[in-house]
Amino acid sequence: HLAEEPDYVEMFLDEARIASRITHSNVCSVFDFGEADGEYFIAMEYLVGEPLSRVHRRVVADADQRRSPLLPARMARVIAQACEGLHAAHELSDASGESLHVVHRDVSADNLFVTYDGETQVVDFGIAQAKQRVHSTGAGQIKGTFPYMAPEQMTAAVVDRRVDVWALGAVLWEMLTLRKLFLRDNDVDTMFAVLSAPVRPPSEYRDDVPEELDEIVLKALRRNPDERWQSAREMGKALRRYLAKQEELIGPAEVAEWMASLFPNGELRKRELMEIARRRECDVESDPPLRTEVETGPRRSRPGARIVDRMPPPPPLPASLLVMLVGVVTVLSVVAINWLRQ
């Protein structure tokens, strides 16, 4: 039903236009987008992995994972890669080299994806702000996910790339402490928390979070944008400097091993789904075309069509089986008549 709302169609195509321009290993690729038979589509890279929000839930549910001394470094690695993906989006420019001022505006654990290869990918630029976007946010409109929105987003002020830095800081705080930072029982209380609640260092909730990580997170969560990291890359560099000092190496290979321990059958299940999709695609290509009966009235694309026949008609019954069925029906009829007479 949203496909019939012009504003949503514009936002959908905006996401495709923006994301298709970004070419980076830490951003989910868009291969194609457009309209086919009245329906709009985006063809994106299939990521074999899990959203960071699901990784968070799996860690919380496992006592060994919660207590692992490697958790802070693992989460730092995941967010450091997200920093690079967002920096690539922020630096996007047009053919003349002029910045497009892309801002994601909806960075959250749901929109960061960790693959089974140990890479982090940024997804969903659906409400991104960019200079050349068709759809513009109306005055006073607030768009984003409240627990991860920067204070300046809450007040509908002018936003720039630093709102994404704030969101990365909020995500990293939650990944380190395994608790929510600003989420409250309702949106109003959540917004109030974003605007005024004190932000405590993650080490107050987890002893093995080092002071250096505390400083990185707290700087990302400064309410004055001028006091934050001024770019996602700047924050990412700070995280990589912290990681370089650790005795235990945490790179993509180690994150991949960690993902395999969190989701023992996860990669296999995802690849099985891909194989099922491939087989289904082959089946669809070999099926006879569907007969459809379009309802009367102005053409409104495929949602107005009803499937009348999805499969070819069944083959006729063999003659011997047909004779046997007729015989059975005849005998039953005679028995029924005799019973009624009695």
XYZ file of C-alpha atoms in Angstrom:
342
model
C 0.000 0.000 0.000
C 2.940 2.357 0.561
C 3.866 1.976 -3.115
C 0.823 4.109 -3.918
C 2.007 6.963 -1.669
C 4.221 9.388 -3.650
C 6.251 10.405 -0.579
C 7.199 6.809 0.181
C 8.052 6.085 -3.437
C 10.324 9.142 -3.472
C 12.044 8.030 -0.254
C 12.464 4.519 -1.661
C 14.064 5.827 -4.852
C 16.157 8.326 -2.862
C 17.683 5.429 -0.922
C 18.499 3.653 -4.171
C 20.044 6.748 -5.773
C 22.203 7.506 -2.753
C 23.330 3.959 -1.933
C 24.038 3.084 -5.573
C 26.662 5.860 -5.681
C 28.596 4.490 -2.698
C 31.259 1.931 -3.514
C 32.917 0.669 -0.352
C 33.562 -2.697 1.273
C 31.722 -1.576 4.419
C 28.531 -0.429 2.665
C 25.972 -2.848 1.254
C 26.098 -2.501 -2.546
C 23.108 -1.539 -4.676
C 23.311 -3.145 -8.103
C 20.181 -1.779 -9.742
C 16.915 -0.006 -9.058
C 13.896 1.146 -10.979
C 10.355 0.187 -11.894
C 9.038 -2.992 -13.494
C 5.390 -3.672 -14.331
C 4.283 -0.873 -12.040
C 6.356 -2.023 -9.059
C 9.506 -0.322 -7.749
C 12.525 -2.382 -6.757
C 16.069 -2.169 -5.399
C 18.455 -5.037 -6.209
C 21.033 -5.190 -3.415
C 23.962 -7.330 -2.410
C 22.882 -10.358 -0.355
C 24.787 -10.225 2.919
C 25.572 -13.579 4.520
C 25.554 -12.539 8.147
C 23.431 -11.066 10.928
C 22.360 -7.569 12.003
C 24.344 -6.256 14.940
C 21.134 -6.127 16.991
C 20.855 -9.933 16.685
C 24.538 -10.333 17.606
C 23.822 -8.222 20.702
C 20.875 -10.420 21.700
C 22.898 -13.610 21.208
C 25.724 -12.288 23.396
C 23.282 -11.230 26.125
C 21.705 -14.693 26.107
C 25.044 -16.528 26.540
C 26.832 -16.193 29.890
C 30.234 -17.166 28.443
C 29.917 -14.550 25.706
C 28.830 -11.895 28.204
C 31.874 -12.542 30.381
C 34.387 -12.842 27.557
C 37.319 -10.421 28.039
C 37.490 -10.118 24.236
C 34.049 -8.541 23.946
C 35.224 -4.881 24.150
C 37.823 -5.367 21.417
C 35.399 -7.300 19.202
C 32.786 -4.571 19.452
C 35.426 -1.912 18.829
C 36.453 -3.729 15.641
C 32.850 -3.960 14.410
C 32.218 -0.243 14.978
C 35.594 0.773 13.510
C 34.576 -0.832 10.225
C 31.170 0.854 10.363
C 33.029 4.153 10.770
C 34.793 3.579 7.458
C 31.561 2.710 5.658
C 29.844 5.843 6.928
C 32.873 7.990 6.105
C 32.651 6.781 2.511
C 28.998 7.861 2.414
C 29.779 11.219 4.018
C 32.512 11.911 1.462
C 30.298 11.137 -1.546
C 30.494 13.790 -4.258
C 28.930 14.460 -7.634
C 30.616 14.350 -11.044
C 32.069 17.829 -10.531
C 33.583 16.870 -7.190
C 31.104 18.832 -5.080
C 30.056 17.129 -1.850
C 26.550 15.661 -1.745
C 26.465 16.053 2.055
C 25.134 12.557 2.649
C 24.070 11.881 6.238
C 22.587 8.484 7.099
C 20.483 9.802 10.041
C 19.323 6.332 11.092
C 22.443 4.507 12.260
C 21.486 1.816 14.771
C 22.310 -1.780 15.616
C 19.588 -2.833 13.159
C 21.299 -1.010 10.288
C 24.789 -2.378 10.900
C 25.328 -5.877 9.524
C 28.103 -8.268 10.565
C 28.904 -10.889 7.932
C 30.210 -14.381 8.579
C 33.431 -13.238 6.885
C 33.978 -10.840 9.764
C 33.119 -7.597 7.964
C 30.697 -4.842 9.009
C 28.369 -3.347 6.430
C 26.183 -0.252 6.719
C 22.690 -0.723 5.284
C 19.421 1.194 4.838
C 19.889 4.759 3.646
C 16.110 5.147 3.538
C 15.976 8.461 5.417
C 19.457 9.685 4.516
C 19.891 13.368 3.875
C 21.651 14.318 0.656
C 21.923 17.506 -1.366
C 20.335 16.103 -4.534
C 17.583 13.978 -2.994
C 14.101 14.341 -4.453
C 12.246 13.914 -1.173
C 12.843 16.627 1.406
C 11.979 16.511 5.079
C 9.283 19.039 5.935
C 9.881 21.740 8.511
C 9.562 20.386 12.035
C 9.624 16.731 10.957
C 11.832 14.418 13.000
C 13.163 11.333 11.254
C 15.280 8.610 12.776
C 15.269 6.040 15.573
C 14.812 7.956 18.835
C 17.307 6.091 21.101
C 20.106 6.739 18.562
C 19.189 10.233 17.404
C 21.543 13.084 18.202
C 20.138 15.985 20.268
C 20.195 18.317 17.251
C 17.947 15.883 15.384
C 15.447 16.017 18.236
C 15.184 19.791 17.909
C 14.857 19.641 14.105
C 18.048 21.708 13.774
C 20.399 21.524 10.809
C 22.214 18.191 10.911
C 25.474 17.030 9.398
C 27.695 13.942 9.475
C 28.259 14.348 13.202
C 24.776 12.988 13.966
C 26.002 9.664 12.586
C 29.052 9.881 14.864
C 26.688 10.314 17.838
C 24.686 7.261 16.745
C 27.852 5.173 16.422
C 28.804 6.229 19.937
C 25.387 5.173 21.254
C 25.618 1.799 19.510
C 29.142 1.167 20.814
C 28.095 2.143 24.376
C 25.296 -0.430 24.225
C 27.517 -3.116 22.719
C 30.084 -2.643 25.486
C 27.649 -2.531 28.405
C 25.028 -4.934 26.979
C 22.287 -2.569 28.117
C 20.269 0.269 26.601
C 21.547 3.823 26.833
C 18.609 6.137 26.112
C 15.661 3.802 25.483
C 12.803 4.415 27.920
C 9.198 3.245 28.259
C 7.849 5.755 25.746
C 9.081 8.099 23.017
C 8.739 11.251 25.117
C 10.905 9.855 27.931
C 13.392 8.527 25.383
C 13.710 11.950 23.761
C 14.134 13.584 27.174
C 16.908 11.092 27.991
C 18.717 11.876 24.736
C 18.525 15.596 25.478
C 19.473 15.607 29.141
C 20.199 12.226 30.788
C 23.794 11.837 32.025
C 25.975 9.499 29.966
C 28.096 7.347 32.240
C 31.356 5.712 31.064
C 30.849 2.112 29.876
C 33.468 0.952 32.413
C 31.019 1.742 35.224
C 28.912 -1.182 33.973
C 31.724 -3.438 32.760
C 35.060 -3.633 34.545
C 37.095 -4.790 31.548
C 36.286 -1.762 29.391
C 39.543 0.251 29.348
C 39.718 3.980 29.918
C 40.744 4.548 26.297
C 37.460 3.056 25.052
C 35.549 5.118 27.609
C 37.076 8.282 26.176
C 36.299 7.320 22.573
C 32.658 6.582 23.373
C 32.110 9.641 25.565
C 33.619 11.960 22.958
C 31.218 10.576 20.336
C 28.340 11.282 22.745
C 29.084 14.937 23.476
C 25.851 16.881 23.104
C 27.677 19.794 21.508
C 28.537 18.591 17.967
C 31.699 20.739 17.956
C 33.066 18.659 20.842
C 32.504 15.289 19.160
C 34.694 13.446 16.718
C 34.324 15.598 13.631
C 34.131 12.656 11.251
C 33.405 8.954 11.371
C 36.931 8.276 10.111
C 38.404 10.245 13.012
C 36.472 8.042 15.430
C 37.435 4.922 13.486
C 41.116 5.823 13.668
C 40.881 6.200 17.437
C 39.299 2.746 17.677
C 41.980 1.216 15.461
C 44.723 2.793 17.578
C 43.137 1.182 20.633
C 42.945 -2.189 18.854
C 46.590 -1.971 17.765
C 47.675 -1.827 21.422
C 45.852 -5.038 22.384
C 47.800 -8.238 22.950
C 45.052 -10.297 21.319
C 44.701 -9.714 17.579
C 41.108 -8.862 16.594
C 40.713 -8.592 12.836
C 38.137 -9.795 10.300
C 39.303 -13.417 10.657
C 38.827 -13.330 14.422
C 35.421 -11.658 14.081
C 34.474 -14.396 11.598
C 35.436 -17.077 14.135
C 33.432 -15.246 16.779
C 30.373 -15.117 14.504
C 30.694 -18.853 13.879
C 30.675 -19.475 17.638
C 27.658 -17.212 18.156
C 25.670 -18.730 15.282
C 26.970 -22.305 14.766
C 24.613 -23.063 11.857
C 23.989 -19.496 10.775
C 26.144 -19.346 7.662
C 24.965 -22.775 6.478
C 21.322 -21.761 6.957
C 21.813 -18.546 4.979
C 23.517 -20.372 2.126
C 20.750 -22.977 2.073
C 18.245 -20.149 1.675
C 20.284 -18.808 -1.234
C 20.238 -22.242 -2.872
C 16.462 -22.528 -2.373
C 16.072 -19.101 -3.994
C 18.214 -20.177 -6.947
C 16.156 -23.341 -7.429
C 12.925 -21.390 -7.169
C 14.196 -18.929 -9.772
C 14.916 -21.821 -12.127
C 11.449 -23.270 -11.457
C 9.771 -19.927 -12.177
C 11.655 -19.588 -15.449
C 10.504 -23.044 -16.543
C 6.850 -22.663 -15.383
C 4.143 -21.792 -17.918
C 3.077 -18.134 -17.678
C 0.443 -17.348 -15.064
C -3.064 -16.458 -16.212
C -4.273 -13.380 -14.375
C -7.634 -11.714 -14.220
C -7.257 -7.982 -13.669
C -10.102 -6.252 -11.893
C -11.987 -3.615 -13.823
C -11.143 0.061 -13.385
C -7.981 2.098 -14.018
C -4.746 0.129 -14.191
C -3.010 0.208 -10.782
C -0.158 -2.182 -11.446
C 0.096 -5.750 -10.243
C -1.467 -5.373 -6.768
C -4.862 -5.265 -8.557
C -4.363 -8.683 -10.173
C -5.700 -11.982 -8.887
C -3.991 -15.270 -9.645
C -6.537 -17.516 -11.342
C -4.410 -20.484 -12.225
C -0.911 -21.064 -10.881
C -0.400 -24.583 -12.231
C -1.290 -26.439 -15.451
C -4.493 -28.554 -15.321
C -4.072 -32.065 -13.870
C -3.641 -34.973 -16.339
C -6.789 -37.041 -17.158
C -7.470 -40.148 -15.078
C -6.485 -43.512 -16.650
C -9.439 -45.383 -18.246
C -9.063 -48.398 -15.925
C -9.248 -46.228 -12.824
C -12.268 -44.402 -14.209
C -14.129 -47.733 -14.828
C -13.347 -48.900 -11.300
C -14.649 -45.649 -9.771
C -17.901 -45.922 -11.764
C -18.335 -49.486 -10.501
C -17.825 -48.476 -6.883
C -20.349 -45.645 -7.194
C -22.904 -48.005 -8.771
C -22.570 -50.611 -6.002
C -22.893 -47.956 -3.290
C -25.992 -46.580 -4.988
C -27.681 -50.025 -5.055
C -26.843 -50.627 -1.377
C -28.276 -47.230 -0.427
C -31.532 -47.822 -2.339
C -32.058 -51.259 -0.708
C -31.410 -49.779 2.728
C -33.996 -47.024 2.162
C -36.635 -49.571 1.039
C -36.181 -51.522 4.229
